PDB file of C-alpha atoms in Angstrom:
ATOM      1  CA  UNK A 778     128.720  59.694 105.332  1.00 77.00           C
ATOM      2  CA  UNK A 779     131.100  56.493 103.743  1.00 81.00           C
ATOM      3  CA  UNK A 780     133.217  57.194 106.893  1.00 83.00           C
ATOM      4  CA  UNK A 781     130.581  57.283 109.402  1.00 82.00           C
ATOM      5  CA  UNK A 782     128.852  54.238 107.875  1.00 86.00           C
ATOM      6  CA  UNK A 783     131.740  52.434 107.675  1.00 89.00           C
ATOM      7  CA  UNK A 784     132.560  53.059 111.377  1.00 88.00           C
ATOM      8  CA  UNK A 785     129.227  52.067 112.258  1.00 87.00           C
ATOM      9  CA  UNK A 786     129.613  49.034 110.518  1.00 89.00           C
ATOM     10  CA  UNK A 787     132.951  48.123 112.811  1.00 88.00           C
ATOM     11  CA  UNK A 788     131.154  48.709 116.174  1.00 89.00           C
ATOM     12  CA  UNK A 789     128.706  45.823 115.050  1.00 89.00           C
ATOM     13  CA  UNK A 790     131.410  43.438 113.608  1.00 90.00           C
ATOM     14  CA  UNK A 791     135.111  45.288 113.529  1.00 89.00           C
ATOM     15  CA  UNK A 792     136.426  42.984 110.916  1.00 93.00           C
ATOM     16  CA  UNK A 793     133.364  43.143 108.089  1.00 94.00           C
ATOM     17  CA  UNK A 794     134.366  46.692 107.106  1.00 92.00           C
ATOM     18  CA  UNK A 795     138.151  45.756 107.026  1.00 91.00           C
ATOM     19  CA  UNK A 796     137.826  43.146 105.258  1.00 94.00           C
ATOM     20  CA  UNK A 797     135.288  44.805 102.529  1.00 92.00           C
ATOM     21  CA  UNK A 798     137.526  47.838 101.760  1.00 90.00           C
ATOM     22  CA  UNK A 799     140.825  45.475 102.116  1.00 91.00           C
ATOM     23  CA  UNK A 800     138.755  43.292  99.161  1.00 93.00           C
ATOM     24  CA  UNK A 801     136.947  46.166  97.284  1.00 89.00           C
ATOM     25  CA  UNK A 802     140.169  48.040  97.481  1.00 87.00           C
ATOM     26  CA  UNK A 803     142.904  44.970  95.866  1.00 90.00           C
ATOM     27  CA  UNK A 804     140.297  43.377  93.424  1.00 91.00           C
ATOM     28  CA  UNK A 805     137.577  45.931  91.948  1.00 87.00           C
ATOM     29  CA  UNK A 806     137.771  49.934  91.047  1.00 84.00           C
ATOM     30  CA  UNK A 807     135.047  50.534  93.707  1.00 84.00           C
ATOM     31  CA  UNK A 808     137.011  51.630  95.970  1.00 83.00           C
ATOM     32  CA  UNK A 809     140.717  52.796  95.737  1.00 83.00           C
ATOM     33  CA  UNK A 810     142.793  52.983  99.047  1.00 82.00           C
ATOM     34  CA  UNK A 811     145.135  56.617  99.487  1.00 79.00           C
ATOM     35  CA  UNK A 812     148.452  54.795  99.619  1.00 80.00           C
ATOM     36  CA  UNK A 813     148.918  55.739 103.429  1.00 78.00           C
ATOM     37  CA  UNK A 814     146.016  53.064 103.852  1.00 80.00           C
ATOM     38  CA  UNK A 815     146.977  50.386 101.136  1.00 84.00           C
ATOM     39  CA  UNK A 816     148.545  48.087 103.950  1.00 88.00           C
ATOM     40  CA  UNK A 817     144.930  46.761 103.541  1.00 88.00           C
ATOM     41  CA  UNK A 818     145.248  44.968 100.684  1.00 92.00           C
ATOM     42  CA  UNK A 819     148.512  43.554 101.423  1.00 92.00           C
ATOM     43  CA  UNK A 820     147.576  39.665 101.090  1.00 94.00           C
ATOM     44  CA  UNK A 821     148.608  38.871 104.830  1.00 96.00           C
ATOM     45  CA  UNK A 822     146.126  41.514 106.344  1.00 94.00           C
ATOM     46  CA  UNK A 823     143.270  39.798 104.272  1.00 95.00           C
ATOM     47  CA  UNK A 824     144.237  36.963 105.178  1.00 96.00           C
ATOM     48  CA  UNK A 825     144.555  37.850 108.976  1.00 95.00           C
ATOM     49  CA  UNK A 826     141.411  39.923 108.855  1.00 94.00           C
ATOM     50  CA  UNK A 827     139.308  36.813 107.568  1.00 96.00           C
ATOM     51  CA  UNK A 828     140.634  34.301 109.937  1.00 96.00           C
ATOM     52  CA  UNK A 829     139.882  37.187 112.617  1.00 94.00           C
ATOM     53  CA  UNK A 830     136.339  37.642 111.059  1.00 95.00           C
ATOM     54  CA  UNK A 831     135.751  33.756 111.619  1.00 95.00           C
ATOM     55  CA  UNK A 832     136.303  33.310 114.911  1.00 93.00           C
ATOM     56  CA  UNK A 833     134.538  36.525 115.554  1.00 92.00           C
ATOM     57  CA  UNK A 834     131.234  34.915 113.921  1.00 93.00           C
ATOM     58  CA  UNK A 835     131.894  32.114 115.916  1.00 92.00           C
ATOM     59  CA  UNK A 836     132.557  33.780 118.862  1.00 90.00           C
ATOM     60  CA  UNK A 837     129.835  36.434 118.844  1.00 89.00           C
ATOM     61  CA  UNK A 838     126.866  33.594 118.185  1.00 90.00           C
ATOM     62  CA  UNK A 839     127.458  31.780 121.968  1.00 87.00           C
ATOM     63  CA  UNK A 840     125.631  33.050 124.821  1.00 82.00           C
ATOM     64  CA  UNK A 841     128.238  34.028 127.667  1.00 80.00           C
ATOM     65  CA  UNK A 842     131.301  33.766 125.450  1.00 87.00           C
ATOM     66  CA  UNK A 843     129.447  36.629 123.493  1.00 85.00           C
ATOM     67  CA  UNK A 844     129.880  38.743 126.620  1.00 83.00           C
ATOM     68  CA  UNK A 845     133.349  38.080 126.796  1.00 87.00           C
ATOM     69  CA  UNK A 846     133.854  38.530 123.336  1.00 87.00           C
ATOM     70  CA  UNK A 847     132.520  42.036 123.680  1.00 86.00           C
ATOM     71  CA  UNK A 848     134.702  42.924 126.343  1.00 86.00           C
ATOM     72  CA  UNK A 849     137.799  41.791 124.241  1.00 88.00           C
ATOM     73  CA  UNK A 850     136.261  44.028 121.483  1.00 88.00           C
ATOM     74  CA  UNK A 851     135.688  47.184 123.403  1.00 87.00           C
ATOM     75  CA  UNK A 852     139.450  47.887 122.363  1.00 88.00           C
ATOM     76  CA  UNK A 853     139.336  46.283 118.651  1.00 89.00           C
ATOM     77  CA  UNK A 854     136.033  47.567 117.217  1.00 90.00           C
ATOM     78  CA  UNK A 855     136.671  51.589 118.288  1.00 87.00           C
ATOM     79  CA  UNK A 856     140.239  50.687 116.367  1.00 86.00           C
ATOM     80  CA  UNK A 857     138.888  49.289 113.464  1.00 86.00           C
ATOM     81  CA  UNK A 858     135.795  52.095 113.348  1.00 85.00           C
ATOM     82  CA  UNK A 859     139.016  54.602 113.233  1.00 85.00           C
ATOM     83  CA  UNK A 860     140.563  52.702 110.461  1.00 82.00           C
ATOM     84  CA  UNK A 861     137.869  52.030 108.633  1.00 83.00           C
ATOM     85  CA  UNK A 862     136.419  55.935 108.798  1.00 83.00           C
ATOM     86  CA  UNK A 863     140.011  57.068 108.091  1.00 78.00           C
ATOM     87  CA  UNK A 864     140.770  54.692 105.312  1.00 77.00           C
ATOM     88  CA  UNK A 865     136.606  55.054 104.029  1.00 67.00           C
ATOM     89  CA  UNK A 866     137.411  58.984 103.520  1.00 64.00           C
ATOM     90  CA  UNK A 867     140.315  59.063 100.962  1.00 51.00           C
ATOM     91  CA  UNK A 868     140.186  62.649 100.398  1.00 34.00           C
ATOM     92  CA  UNK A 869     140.878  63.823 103.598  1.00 33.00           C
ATOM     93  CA  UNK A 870     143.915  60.797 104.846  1.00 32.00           C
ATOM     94  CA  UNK A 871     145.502  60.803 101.295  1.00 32.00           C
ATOM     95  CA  UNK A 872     147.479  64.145 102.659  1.00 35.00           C
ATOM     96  CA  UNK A 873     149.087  61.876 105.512  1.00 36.00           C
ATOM     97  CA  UNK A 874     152.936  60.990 104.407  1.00 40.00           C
ATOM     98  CA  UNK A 875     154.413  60.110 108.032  1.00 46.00           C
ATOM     99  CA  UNK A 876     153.073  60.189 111.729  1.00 46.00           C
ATOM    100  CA  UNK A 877     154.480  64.189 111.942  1.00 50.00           C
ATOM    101  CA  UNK A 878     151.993  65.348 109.136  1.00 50.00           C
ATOM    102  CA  UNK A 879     149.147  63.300 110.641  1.00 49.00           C
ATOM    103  CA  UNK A 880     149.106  65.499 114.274  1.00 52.00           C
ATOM    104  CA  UNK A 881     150.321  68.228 111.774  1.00 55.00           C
ATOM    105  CA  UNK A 882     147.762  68.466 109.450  1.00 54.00           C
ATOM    106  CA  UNK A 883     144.485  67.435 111.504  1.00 60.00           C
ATOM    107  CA  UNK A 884     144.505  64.231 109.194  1.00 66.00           C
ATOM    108  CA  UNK A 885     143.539  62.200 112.412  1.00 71.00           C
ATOM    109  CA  UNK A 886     140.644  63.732 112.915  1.00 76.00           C
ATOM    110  CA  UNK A 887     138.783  61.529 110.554  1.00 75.00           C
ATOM    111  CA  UNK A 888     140.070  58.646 112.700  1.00 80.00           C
ATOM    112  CA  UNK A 889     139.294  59.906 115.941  1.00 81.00           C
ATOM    113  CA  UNK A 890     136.050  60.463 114.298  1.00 81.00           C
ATOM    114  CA  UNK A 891     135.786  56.814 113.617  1.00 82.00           C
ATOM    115  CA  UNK A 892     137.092  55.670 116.699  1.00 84.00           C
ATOM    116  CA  UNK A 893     134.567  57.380 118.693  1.00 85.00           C
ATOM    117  CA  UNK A 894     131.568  56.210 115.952  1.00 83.00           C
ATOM    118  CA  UNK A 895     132.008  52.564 116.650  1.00 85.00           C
ATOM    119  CA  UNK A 896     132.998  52.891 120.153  1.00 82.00           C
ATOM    120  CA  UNK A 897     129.391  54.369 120.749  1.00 85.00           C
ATOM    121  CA  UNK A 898     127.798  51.787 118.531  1.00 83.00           C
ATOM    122  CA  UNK A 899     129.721  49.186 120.875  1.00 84.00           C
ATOM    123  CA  UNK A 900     128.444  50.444 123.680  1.00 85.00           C
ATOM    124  CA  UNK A 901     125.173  50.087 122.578  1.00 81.00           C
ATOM    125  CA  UNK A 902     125.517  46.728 121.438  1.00 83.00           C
ATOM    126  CA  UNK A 903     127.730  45.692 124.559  1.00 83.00           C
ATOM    127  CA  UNK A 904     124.257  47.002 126.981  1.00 80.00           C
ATOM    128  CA  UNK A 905     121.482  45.302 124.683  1.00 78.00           C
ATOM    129  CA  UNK A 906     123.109  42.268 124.276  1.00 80.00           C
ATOM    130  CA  UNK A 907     123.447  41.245 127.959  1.00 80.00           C
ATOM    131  CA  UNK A 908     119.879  41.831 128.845  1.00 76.00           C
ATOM    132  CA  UNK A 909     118.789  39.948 125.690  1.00 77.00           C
ATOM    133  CA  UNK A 910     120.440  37.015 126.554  1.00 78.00           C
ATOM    134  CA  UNK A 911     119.311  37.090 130.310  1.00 79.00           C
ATOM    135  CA  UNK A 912     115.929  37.408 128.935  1.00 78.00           C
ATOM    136  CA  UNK A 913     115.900  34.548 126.614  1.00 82.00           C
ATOM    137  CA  UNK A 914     118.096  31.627 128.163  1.00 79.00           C
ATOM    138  CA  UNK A 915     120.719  32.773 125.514  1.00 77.00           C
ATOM    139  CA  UNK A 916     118.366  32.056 122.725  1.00 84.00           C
ATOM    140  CA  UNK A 917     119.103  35.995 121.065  1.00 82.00           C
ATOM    141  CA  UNK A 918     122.684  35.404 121.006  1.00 83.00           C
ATOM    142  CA  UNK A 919     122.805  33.546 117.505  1.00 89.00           C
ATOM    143  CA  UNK A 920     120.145  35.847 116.310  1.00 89.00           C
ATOM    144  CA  UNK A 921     120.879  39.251 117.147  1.00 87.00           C
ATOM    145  CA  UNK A 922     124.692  38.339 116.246  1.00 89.00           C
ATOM    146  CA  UNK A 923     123.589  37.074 113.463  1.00 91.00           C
ATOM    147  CA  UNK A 924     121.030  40.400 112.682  1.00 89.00           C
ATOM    148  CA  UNK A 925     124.152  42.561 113.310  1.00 89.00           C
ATOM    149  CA  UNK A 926     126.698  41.203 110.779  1.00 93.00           C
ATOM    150  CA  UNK A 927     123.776  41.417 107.856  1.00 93.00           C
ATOM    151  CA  UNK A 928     123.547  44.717 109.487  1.00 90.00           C
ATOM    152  CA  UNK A 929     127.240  45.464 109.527  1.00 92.00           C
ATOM    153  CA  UNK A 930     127.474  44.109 105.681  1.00 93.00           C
ATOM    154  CA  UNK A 931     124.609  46.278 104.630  1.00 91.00           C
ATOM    155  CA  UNK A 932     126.022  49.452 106.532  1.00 88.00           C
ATOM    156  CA  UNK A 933     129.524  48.587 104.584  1.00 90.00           C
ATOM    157  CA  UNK A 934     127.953  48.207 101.414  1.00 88.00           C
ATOM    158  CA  UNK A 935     125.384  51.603 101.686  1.00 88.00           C
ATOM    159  CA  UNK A 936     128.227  53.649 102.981  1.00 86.00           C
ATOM    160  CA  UNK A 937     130.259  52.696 100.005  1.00 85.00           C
ATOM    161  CA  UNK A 938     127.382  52.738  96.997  1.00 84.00           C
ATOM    162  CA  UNK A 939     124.601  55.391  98.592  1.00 82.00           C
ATOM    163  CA  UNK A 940     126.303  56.570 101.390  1.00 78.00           C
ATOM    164  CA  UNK A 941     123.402  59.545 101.457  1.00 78.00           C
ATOM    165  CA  UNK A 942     121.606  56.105 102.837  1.00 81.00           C
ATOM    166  CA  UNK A 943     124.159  56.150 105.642  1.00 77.00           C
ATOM    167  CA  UNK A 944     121.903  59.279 107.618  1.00 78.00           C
ATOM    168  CA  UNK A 945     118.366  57.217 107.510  1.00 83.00           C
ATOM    169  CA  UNK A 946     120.386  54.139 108.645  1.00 76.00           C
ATOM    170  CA  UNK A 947     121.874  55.551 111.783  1.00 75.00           C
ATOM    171  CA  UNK A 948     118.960  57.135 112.684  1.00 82.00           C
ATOM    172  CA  UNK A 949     116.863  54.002 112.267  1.00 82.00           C
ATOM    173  CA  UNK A 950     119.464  52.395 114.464  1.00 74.00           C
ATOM    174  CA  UNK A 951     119.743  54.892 116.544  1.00 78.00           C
ATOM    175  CA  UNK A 952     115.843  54.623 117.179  1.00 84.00           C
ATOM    176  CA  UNK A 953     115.728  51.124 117.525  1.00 79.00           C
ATOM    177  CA  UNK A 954     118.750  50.503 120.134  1.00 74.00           C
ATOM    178  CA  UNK A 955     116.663  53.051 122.617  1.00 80.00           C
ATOM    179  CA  UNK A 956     113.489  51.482 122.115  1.00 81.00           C
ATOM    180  CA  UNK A 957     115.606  48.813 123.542  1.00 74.00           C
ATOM    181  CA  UNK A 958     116.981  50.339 125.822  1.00 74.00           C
ATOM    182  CA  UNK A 959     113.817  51.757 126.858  1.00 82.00           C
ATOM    183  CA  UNK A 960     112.019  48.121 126.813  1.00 79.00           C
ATOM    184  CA  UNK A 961     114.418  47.172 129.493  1.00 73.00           C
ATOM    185  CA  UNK A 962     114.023  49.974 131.490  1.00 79.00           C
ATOM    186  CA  UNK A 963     110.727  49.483 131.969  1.00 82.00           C
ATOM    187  CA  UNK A 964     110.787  45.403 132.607  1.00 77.00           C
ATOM    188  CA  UNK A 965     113.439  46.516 135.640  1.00 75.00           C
ATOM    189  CA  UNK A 966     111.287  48.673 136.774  1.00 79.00           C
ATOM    190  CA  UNK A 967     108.248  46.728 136.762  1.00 78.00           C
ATOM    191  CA  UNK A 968     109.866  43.579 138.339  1.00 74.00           C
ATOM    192  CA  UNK A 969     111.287  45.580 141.064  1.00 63.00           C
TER     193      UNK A 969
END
């Protein structure tokens, strides 16, 4: 469940889960990177990851240049989702010595797993936010960017202290982005 919640996390914001386990992993015993996965803490990713996180805040909170940001991120969040489930799930990536034991062993599996995870959660996010905007003048840009990093921090911070909490979390979100989806639906089909 840390993986899946952490993945979740990265196709909201892909740089809040990075940069939590790249933190959590060089300055506390919360979390302890497999050393295939301690490039993380190296001072220069932080430091990379934060400036990244930044302009993705930024970025995310302006109508139109949201949309654009999303399309740049349809390739970075699924990455990070796959770094952050493989490096989220010690146990099963600590086995992974060089690229030939990683197809060898199944180790990317976890990864994939992660890759797909926030790739769907993108998606989702990449449809709602659109209509949202459209629908308010760009008003819900700032908000429901803003609503999805607290949500991307929470996710990080569940998956890595309860991640049992992980399961009622996706499903709430899972309920909520059709009920969007749904809402739309429905204002299409009455205006046409």
């Amino acid at each position: 469940m840390t993986g899946f919640g952490l993945a979740t996390a990265a196709g909201l914001n892909a740089y809040i889960p990075l940069l939590a386990l790249a933190l959590l992993g060089r300055f506390t015993d919360l979390v302890t990177l497999p050393h295939t996965w301690s490039w993380l803490e190296n001072g220069w990713v932080i430091a990379i990851v934060a400036v990244l996180l930044a302009v993705e805040i930024v970025a995310d909170k302006v109508p139109a240049l949201d949309s654009i940001n999303d399309a740049v991120q349809t390739f970075i969040r699924p990455t990070a989702g796959g770094i952050a489930f493989g490096s989220g799930t010690a146990a099963q990536t600590a086995a992974v010595t060089d690229p030939g034991d990683f197809a060898r062993t199944g180790q990317w599996v976890p990864v994939a797993i992660g890759v797909v995870t926030a790739l769907v959660v993108h998606l989702t996010k990449t449809a709602v936010r659109p209509a949202a905007n459209v629908a308010t003048a760009g008003t819900a840009a700032p908000v429901l960017s803003t609503l999805e990093d607290i949500a991307s921090v929470g996710l990080v911070f569940v998956a890595i202290l309860v991640p049992v909490l992980v399961l009622v979390i996706l499903i709430a979100l899972a309920w909520a982005a059709v009920g969007l989806l749904r809402r739309r639906r429905r204002r299409r089909t009455a205006q046409g």
